[in-house]
CSV table of C-alpha atoms in Angstrom, one decimal:
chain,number,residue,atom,x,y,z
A,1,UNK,CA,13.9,-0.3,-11.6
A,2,UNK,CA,12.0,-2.0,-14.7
A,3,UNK,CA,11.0,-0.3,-17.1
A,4,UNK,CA,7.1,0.8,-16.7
A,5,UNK,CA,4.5,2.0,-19.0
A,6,UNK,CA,1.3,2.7,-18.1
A,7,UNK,CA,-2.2,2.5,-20.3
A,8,UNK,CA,-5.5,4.2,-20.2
A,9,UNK,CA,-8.3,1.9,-21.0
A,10,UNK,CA,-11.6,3.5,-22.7
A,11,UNK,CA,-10.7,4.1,-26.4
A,12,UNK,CA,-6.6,3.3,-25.7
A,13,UNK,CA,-6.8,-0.6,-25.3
A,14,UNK,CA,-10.7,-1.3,-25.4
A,15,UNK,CA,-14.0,0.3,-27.6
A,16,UNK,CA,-16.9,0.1,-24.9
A,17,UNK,CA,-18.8,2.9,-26.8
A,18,UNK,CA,-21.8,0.8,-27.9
A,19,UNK,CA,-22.5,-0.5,-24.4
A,20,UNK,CA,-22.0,3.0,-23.0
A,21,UNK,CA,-24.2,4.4,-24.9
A,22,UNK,CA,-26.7,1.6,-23.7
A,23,UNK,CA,-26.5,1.9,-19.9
A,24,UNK,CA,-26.3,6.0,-20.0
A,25,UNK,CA,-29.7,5.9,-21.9
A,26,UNK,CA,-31.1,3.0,-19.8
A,27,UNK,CA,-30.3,5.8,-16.8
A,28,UNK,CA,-32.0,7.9,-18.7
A,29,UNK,CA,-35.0,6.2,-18.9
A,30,UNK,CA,-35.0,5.7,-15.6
A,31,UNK,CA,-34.4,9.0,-13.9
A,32,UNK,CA,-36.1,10.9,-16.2
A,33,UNK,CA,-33.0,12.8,-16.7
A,34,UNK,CA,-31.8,14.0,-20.8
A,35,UNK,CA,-28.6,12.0,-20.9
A,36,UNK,CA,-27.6,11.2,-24.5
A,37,UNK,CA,-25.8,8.1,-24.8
A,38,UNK,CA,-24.5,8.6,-28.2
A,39,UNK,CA,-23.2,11.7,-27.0
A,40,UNK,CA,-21.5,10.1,-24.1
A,41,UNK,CA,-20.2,7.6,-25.7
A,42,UNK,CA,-18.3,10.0,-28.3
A,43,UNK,CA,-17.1,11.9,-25.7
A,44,UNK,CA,-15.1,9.5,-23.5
A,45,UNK,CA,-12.8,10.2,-21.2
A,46,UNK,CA,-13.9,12.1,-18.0
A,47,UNK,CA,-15.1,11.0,-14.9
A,48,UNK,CA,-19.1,9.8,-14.9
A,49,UNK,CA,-19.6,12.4,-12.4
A,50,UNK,CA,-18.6,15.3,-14.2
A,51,UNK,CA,-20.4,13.8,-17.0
A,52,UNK,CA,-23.8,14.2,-15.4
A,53,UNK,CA,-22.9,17.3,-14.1
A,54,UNK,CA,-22.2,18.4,-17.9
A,55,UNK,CA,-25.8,17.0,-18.4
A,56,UNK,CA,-27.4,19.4,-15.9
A,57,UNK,CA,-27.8,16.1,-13.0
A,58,UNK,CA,-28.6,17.6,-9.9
A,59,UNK,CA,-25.9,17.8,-8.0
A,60,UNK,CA,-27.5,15.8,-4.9
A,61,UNK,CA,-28.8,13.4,-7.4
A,62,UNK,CA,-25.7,12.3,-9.3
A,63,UNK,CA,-24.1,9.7,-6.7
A,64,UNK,CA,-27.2,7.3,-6.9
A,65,UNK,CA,-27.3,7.9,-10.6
A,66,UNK,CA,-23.0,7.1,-10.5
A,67,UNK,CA,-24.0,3.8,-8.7
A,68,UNK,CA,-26.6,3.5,-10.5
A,69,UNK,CA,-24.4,3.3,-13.9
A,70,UNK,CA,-22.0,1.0,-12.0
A,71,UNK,CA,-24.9,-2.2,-11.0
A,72,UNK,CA,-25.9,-1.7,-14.7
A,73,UNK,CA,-22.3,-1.9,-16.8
A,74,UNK,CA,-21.4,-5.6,-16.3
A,75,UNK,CA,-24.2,-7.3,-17.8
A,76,UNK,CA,-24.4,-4.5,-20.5
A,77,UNK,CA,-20.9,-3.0,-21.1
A,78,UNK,CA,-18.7,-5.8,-20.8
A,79,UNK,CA,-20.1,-8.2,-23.5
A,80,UNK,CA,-20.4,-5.4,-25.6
A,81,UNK,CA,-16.6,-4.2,-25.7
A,82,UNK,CA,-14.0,-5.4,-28.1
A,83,UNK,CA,-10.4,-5.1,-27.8
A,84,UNK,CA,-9.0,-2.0,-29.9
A,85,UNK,CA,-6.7,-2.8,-32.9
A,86,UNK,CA,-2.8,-3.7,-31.5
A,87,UNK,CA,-4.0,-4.2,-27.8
A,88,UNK,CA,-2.8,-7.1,-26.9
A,89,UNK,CA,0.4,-6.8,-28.5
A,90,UNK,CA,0.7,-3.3,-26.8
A,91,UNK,CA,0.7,-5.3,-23.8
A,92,UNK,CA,2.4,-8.1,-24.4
A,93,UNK,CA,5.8,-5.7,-26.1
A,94,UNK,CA,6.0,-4.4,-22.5
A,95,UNK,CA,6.4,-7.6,-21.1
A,96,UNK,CA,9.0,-8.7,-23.8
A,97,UNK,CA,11.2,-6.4,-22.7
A,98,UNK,CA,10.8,-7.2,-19.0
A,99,UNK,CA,9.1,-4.0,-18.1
A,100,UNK,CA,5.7,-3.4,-16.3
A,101,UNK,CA,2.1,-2.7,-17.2
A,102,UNK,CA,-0.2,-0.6,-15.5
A,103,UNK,CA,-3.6,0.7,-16.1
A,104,UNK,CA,-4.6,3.8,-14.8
A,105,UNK,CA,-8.0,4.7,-16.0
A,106,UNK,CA,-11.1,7.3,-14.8
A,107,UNK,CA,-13.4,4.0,-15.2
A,108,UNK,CA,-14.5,2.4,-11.8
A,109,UNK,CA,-12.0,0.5,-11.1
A,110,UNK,CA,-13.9,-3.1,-10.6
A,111,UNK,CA,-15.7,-2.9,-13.7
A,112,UNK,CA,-12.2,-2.0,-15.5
A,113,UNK,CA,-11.0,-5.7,-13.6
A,114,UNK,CA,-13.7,-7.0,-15.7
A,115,UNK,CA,-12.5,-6.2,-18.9
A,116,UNK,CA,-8.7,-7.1,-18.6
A,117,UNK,CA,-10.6,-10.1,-17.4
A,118,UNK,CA,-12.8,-11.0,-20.0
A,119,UNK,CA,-9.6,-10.2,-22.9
A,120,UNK,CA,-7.1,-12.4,-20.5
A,121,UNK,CA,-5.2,-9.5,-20.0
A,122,UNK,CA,-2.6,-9.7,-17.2
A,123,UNK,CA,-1.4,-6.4,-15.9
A,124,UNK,CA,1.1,-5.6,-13.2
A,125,UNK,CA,-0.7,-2.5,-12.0
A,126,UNK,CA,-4.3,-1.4,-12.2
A,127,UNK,CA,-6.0,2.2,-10.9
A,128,UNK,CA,-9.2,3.6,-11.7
A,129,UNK,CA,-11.2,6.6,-10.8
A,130,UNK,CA,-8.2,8.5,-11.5
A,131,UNK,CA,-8.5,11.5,-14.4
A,132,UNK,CA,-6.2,13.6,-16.1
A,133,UNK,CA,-3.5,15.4,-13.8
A,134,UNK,CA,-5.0,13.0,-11.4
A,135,UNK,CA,-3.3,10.0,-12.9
A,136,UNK,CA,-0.1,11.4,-12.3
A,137,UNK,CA,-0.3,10.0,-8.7
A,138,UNK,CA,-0.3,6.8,-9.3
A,139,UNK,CA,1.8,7.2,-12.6
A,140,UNK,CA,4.9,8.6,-10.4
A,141,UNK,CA,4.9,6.0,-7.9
A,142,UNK,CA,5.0,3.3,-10.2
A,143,UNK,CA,7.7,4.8,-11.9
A,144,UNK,CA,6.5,4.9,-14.9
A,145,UNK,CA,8.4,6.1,-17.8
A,146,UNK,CA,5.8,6.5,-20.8
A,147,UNK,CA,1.7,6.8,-20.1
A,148,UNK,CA,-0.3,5.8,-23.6
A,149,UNK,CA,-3.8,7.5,-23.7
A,150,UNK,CA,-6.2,8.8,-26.8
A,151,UNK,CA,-6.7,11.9,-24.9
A,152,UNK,CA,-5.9,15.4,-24.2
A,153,UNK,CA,-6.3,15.0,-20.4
A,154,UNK,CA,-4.0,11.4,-20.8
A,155,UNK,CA,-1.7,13.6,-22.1
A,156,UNK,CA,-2.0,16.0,-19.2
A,157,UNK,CA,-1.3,13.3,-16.6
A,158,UNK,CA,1.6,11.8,-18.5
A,159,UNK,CA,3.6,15.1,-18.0
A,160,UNK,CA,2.5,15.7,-14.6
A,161,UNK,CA,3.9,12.7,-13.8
A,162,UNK,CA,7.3,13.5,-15.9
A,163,UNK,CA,6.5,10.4,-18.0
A,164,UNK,CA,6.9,10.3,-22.1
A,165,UNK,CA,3.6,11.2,-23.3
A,166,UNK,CA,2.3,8.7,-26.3
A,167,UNK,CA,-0.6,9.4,-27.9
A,168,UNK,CA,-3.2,7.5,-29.8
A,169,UNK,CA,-6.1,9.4,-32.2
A,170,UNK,CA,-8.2,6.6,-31.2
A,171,UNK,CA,-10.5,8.5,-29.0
A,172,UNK,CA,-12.4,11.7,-29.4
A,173,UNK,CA,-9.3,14.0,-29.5
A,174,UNK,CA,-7.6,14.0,-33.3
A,175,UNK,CA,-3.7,14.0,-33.7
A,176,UNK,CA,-3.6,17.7,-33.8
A,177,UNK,CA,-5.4,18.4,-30.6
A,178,UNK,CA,-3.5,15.6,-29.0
A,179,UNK,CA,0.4,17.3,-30.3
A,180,UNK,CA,-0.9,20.3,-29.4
A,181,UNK,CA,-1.4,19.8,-25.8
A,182,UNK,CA,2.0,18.6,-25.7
A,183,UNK,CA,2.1,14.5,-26.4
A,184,UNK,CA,5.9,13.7,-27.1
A,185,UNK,CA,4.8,11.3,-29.5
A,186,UNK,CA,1.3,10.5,-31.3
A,187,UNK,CA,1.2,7.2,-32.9
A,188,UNK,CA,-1.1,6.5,-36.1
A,189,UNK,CA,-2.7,3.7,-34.1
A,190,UNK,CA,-1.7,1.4,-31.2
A,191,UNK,CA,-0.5,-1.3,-33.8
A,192,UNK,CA,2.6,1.1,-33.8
A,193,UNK,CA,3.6,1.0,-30.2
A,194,UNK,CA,5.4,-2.6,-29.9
A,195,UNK,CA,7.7,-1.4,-32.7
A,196,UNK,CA,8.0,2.8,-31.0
A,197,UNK,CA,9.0,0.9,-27.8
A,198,UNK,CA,11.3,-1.0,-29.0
A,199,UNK,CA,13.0,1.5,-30.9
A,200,UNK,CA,13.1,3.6,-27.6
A,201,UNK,CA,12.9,1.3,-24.8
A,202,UNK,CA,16.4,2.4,-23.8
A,203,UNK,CA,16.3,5.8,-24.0
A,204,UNK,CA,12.4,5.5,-21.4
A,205,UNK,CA,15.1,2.9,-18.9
A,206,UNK,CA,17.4,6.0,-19.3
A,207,UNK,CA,14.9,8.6,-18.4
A,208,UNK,CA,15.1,10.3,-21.5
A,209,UNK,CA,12.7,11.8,-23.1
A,210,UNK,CA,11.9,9.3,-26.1
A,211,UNK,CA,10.5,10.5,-29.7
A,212,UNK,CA,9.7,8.8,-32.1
């Protein structure tokens, strides 16, 4: 089986945080709802409808708000986004070796197709609406053998799924809290991974559990 590594999108590969912030408080305005967008937006990572729960949505209200969110993120969101430092080359290092990419992401999955889309990003494998332990679904029947992620619950579906857990501080979770859930590795940035996978692509072929 080829090698497989699988990515999380929000704060891993891409920075959507301005354009978050700008659909949850165009929500806002409309519901008449207290949804910060600058909080959302630091906070990335769980599902949006956890998120409105967190924000004290009504809990027959928040599907409409959820689709809501969804109609509005192309036109805002995905013009907004830029790729994070080393992206690309993240990608593209997985490739080198002939291995697989996947995606795996709590994002809606069509409007995560929109940014790989609008970077050129090719990926072998994409899933969204999948969060934390949840990811390790998909994550074990891909195969794969290392999940990157910028946070704590990324690092909790990487070793559900028995994959090496890489870590980025990227996100809202700092190195410590990232090692400290258990990451097997926690990079400075993703401009480190091409170089960490190499070093260790075959110990992940192996099934090894690859440091850095």
């Amino acid at each position: 089986m080829p090698l497989t590594v699988g990515f999380d999108l929000d704060m891993t590969l891409i920075d959507p945080r301005p354009g978050m912030a700008a659909v949850m408080d165009a929500v806002a305005a409309e519901s008449g709802h207290r949804l910060d967008g600058a909080r959302f937006a630091a906070n990335l990572g769980p599902p949006l409808d956890m998120v409105y729960r967190d924000f004290g949505v009504p809990e027959e209200e928040v599907p409409d708000l959820v689709a809501r969110f969804r109609q509005l993120y192309p036109d805002i969101v995905i013009p907004a986004t830029v790729a994070l430092p080393g992206a690309a080359q993240a990608l593209a290092a997985v490739g080198e070796l002939g291995g697989r990419t996947a995606v795996v992401t709590g994002k809606y999955r069509a409007n995560a197709a929109l940014h790989l889309a609008a970077f050129g990003w090719e990926v072998d494998h994409l899933f969204g609406e999948l969060w934390s332990t949840g990811k390790a679904e998909a994550l074990k029947a891909l195969g794969a053998a290392a999940y990157v992620g910028d946070h704590v619950g990324d690092v909790r579906g990487a070793r559900a799924a028995g994959a090496v857990a890489v870590a980025v501080p990227s996100g809202p979770c700092s190195a410590a809290e990232l090692a400290a859930e258990g990451a097997d590795v926690v990079l400075a940035s993703l401009a480190e991974f091409p170089a960490w996978l190499r070093a260790n692509a075959g110990a992940l072929t192996a099934g090894e559990r690859a440091r850095p």
